[in-house]
PDB file of C-alpha atoms (C1' of nucleotides) in Angstrom:
ATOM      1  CA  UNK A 270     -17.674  59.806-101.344  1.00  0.00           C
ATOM      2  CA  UNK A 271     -16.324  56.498-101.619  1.00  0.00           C
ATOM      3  CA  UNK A 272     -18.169  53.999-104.334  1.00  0.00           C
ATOM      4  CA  UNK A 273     -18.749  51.758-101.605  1.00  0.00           C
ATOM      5  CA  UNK A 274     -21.011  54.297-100.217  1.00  0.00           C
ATOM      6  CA  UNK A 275     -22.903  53.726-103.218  1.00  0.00           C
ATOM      7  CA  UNK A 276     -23.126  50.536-104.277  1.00  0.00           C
ATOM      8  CA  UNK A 277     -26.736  50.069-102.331  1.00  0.00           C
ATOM      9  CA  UNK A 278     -28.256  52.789-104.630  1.00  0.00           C
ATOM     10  CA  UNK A 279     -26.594  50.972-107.634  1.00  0.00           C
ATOM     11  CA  UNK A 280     -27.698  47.659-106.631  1.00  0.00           C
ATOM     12  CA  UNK A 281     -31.730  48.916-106.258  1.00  0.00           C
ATOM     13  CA  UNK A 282     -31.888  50.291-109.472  1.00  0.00           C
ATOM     14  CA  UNK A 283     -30.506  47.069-111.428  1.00  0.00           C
ATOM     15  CA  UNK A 284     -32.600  45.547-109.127  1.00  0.00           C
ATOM     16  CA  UNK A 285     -35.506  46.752-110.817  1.00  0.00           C
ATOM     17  CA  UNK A 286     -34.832  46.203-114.326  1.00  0.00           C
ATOM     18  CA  UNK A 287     -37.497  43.958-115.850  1.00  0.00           C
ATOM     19  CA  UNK A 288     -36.906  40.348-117.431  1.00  0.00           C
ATOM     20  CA  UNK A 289     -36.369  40.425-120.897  1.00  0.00           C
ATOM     21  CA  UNK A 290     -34.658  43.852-120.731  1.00  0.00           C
ATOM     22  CA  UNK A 291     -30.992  45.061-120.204  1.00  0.00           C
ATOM     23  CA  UNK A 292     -29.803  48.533-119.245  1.00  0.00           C
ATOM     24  CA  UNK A 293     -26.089  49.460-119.805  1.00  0.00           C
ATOM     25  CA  UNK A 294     -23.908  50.128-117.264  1.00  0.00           C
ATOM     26  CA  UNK A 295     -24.066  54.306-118.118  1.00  0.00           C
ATOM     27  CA  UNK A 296     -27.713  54.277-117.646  1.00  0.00           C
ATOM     28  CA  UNK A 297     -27.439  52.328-114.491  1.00  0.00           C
ATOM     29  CA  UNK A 298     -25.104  55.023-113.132  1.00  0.00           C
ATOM     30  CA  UNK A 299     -27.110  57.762-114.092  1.00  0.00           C
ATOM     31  CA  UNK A 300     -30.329  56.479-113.053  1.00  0.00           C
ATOM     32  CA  UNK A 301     -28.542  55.902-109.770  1.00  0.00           C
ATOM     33  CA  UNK A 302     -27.639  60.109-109.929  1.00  0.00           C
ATOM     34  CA  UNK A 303     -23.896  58.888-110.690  1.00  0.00           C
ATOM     35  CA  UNK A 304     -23.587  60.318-114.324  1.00  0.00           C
ATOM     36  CA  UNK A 305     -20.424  59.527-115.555  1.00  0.00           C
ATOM     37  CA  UNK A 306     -19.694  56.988-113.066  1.00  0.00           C
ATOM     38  CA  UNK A 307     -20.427  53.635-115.193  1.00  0.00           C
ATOM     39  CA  UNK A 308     -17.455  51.926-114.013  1.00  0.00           C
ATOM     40  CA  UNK A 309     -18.443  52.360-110.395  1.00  0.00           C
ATOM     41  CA  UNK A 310     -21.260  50.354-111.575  1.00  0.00           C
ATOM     42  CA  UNK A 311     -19.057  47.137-112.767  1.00  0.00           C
ATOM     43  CA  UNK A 312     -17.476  47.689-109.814  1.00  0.00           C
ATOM     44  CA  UNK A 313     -20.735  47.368-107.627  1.00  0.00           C
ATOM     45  CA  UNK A 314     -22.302  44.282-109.443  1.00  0.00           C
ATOM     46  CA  UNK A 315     -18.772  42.514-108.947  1.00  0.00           C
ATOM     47  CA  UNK A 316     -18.552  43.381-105.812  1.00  0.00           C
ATOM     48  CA  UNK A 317     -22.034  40.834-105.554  1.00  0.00           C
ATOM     49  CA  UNK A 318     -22.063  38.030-104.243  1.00  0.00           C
ATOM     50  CA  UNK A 319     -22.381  34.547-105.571  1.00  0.00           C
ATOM     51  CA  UNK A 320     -25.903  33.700-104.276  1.00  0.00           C
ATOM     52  CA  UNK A 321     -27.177  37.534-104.876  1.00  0.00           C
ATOM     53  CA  UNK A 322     -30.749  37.770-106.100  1.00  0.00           C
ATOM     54  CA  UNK A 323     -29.812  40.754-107.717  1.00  0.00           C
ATOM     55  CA  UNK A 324     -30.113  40.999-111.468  1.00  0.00           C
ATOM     56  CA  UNK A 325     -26.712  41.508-112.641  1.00  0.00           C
ATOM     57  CA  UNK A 326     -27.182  39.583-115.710  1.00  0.00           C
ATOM     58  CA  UNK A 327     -29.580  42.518-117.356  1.00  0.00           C
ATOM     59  CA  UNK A 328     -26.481  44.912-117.348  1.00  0.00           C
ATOM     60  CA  UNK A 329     -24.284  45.018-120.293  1.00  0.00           C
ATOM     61  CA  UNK A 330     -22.466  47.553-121.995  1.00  0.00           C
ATOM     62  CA  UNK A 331     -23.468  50.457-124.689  1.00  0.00           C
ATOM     63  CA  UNK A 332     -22.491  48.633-127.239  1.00  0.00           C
ATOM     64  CA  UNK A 333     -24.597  45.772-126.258  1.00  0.00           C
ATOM     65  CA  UNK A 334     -22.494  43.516-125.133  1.00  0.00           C
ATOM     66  CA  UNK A 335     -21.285  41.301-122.575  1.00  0.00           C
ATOM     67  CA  UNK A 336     -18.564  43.217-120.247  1.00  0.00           C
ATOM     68  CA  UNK A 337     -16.633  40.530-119.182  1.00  0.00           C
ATOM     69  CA  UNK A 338     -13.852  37.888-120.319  1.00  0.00           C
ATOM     70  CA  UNK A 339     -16.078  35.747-123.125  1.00  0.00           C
ATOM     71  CA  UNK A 340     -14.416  32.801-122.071  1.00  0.00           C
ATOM     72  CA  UNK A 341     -15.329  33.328-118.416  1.00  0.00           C
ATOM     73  CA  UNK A 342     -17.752  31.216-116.461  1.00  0.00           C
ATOM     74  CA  UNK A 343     -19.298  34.506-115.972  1.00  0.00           C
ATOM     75  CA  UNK A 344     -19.757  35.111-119.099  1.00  0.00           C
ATOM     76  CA  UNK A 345     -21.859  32.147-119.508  1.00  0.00           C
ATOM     77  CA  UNK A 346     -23.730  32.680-117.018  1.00  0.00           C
ATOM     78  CA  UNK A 347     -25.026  36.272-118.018  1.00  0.00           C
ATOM     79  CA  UNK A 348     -25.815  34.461-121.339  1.00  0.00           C
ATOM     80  CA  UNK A 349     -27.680  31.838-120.158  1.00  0.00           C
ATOM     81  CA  UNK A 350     -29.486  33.850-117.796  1.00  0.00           C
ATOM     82  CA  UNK A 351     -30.662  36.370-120.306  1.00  0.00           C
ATOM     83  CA  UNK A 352     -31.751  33.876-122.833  1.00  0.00           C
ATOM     84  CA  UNK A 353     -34.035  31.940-120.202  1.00  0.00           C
ATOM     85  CA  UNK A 354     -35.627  35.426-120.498  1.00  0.00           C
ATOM     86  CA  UNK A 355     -36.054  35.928-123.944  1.00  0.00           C
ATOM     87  CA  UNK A 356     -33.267  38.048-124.351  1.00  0.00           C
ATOM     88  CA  UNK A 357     -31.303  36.718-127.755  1.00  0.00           C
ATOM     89  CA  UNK A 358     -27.831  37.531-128.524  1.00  0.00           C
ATOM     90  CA  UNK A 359     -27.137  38.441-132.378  1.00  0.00           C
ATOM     91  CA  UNK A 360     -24.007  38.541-133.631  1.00  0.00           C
ATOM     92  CA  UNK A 361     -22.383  38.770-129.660  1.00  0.00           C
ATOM     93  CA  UNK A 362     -24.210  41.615-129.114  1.00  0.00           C
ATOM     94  CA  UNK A 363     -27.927  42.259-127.610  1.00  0.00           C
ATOM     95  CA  UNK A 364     -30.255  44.745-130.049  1.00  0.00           C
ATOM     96  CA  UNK A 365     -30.669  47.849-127.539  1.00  0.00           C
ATOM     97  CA  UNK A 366     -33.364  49.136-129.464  1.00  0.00           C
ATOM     98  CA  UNK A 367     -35.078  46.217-129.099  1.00  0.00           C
ATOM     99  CA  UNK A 368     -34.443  44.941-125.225  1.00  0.00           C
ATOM    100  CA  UNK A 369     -32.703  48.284-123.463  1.00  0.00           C
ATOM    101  CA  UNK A 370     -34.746  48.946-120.647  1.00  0.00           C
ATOM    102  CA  UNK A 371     -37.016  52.359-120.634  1.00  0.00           C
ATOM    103  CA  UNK A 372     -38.075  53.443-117.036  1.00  0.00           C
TER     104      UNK A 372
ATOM    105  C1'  DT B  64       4.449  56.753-104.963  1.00  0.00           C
ATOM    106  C1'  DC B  65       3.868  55.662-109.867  1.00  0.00           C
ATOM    107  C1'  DC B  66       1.827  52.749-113.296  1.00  0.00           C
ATOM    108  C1'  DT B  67      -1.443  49.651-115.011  1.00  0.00           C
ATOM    109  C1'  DT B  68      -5.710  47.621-115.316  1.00  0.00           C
ATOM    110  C1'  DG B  69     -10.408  47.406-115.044  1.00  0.00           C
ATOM    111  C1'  DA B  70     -17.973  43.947-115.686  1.00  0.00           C
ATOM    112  C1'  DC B  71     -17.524  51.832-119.053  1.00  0.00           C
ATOM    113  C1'  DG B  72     -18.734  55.498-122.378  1.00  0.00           C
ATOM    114  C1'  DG B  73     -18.837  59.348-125.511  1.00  0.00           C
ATOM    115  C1'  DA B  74     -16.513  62.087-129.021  1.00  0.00           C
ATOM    116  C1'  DG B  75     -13.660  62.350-132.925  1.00  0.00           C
ATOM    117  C1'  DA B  76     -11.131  60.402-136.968  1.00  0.00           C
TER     118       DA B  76
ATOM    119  C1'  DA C 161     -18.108  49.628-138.235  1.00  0.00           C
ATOM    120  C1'  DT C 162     -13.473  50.155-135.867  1.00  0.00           C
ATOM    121  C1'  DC C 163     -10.037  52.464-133.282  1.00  0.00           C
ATOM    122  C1'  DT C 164      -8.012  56.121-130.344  1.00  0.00           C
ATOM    123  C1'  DC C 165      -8.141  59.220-126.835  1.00  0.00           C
ATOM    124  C1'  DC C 166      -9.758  60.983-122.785  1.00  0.00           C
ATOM    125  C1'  DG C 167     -12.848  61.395-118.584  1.00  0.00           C
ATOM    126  C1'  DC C 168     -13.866  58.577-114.128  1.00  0.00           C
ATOM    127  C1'  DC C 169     -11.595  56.412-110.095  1.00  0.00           C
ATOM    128  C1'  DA C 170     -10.251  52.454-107.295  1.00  0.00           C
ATOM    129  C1'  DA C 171      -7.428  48.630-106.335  1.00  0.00           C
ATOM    130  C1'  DG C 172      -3.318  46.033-106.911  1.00  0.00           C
ATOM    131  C1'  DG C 173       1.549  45.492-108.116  1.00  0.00           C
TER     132       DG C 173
END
DNA sequence: TCCTTGACGGAGA
DNA sequence: ATCTCCGCCAAGG
């Protein structure tokens, strides 16, 4: 099946991570029953669009980190976003243990 | 059609 | 902690 087809089931389960938690992009996939499909799930959020209600800004990757260009408007957005939520950046990077959402 | 590049991730060195 | 390499595929050149 196309990732298309499956961009709905990605899009409800970011849409119910919680503010002041992040989930990475592998546990989006798998929560979504697409293990091993994380970059299906980039693919998904980008696929968004601008005025999207959908919490894109809780995803980042396993290391903790922001997934796209660091000098991208994006980029500034998902930062701004997370830290109107609490969610402080150390170092570049988000503390997993300490904000990684836990269904 | 082949090759490269992605909003990735896990294993191994 | 950092860096490759290798799955995963789709989209663009």
């Amino acid at each position: 099946m196309p990732v298309i087809d499956h961009y709905p089931a990605i899009w409800q389960v970011v849409a119910k991570i919680p503010s002041g938690h992040v989930a990475s992009y592998g546990q989006v996939a798998r929560l979504a029953g697409l293990p091993g499909y994380a970059r299906w799930v980039g693919r998904a959020l980008n696929a968004l669009p601008e005025d999207t209600r959908i919490p894109w800004h809780r995803v980042v990757n396993s290391a903790g980190r922001i997934a796209l260009p660091s000098d991208s408007a994006a980029y500034r957005q998902q930062h701004y976003r997370l830290q109107q939520e609490g969610v402080e950046q150390r170092n570049d990077r988000y503390d997993l243990a300490r904000y990684q959402w836990c269904p």
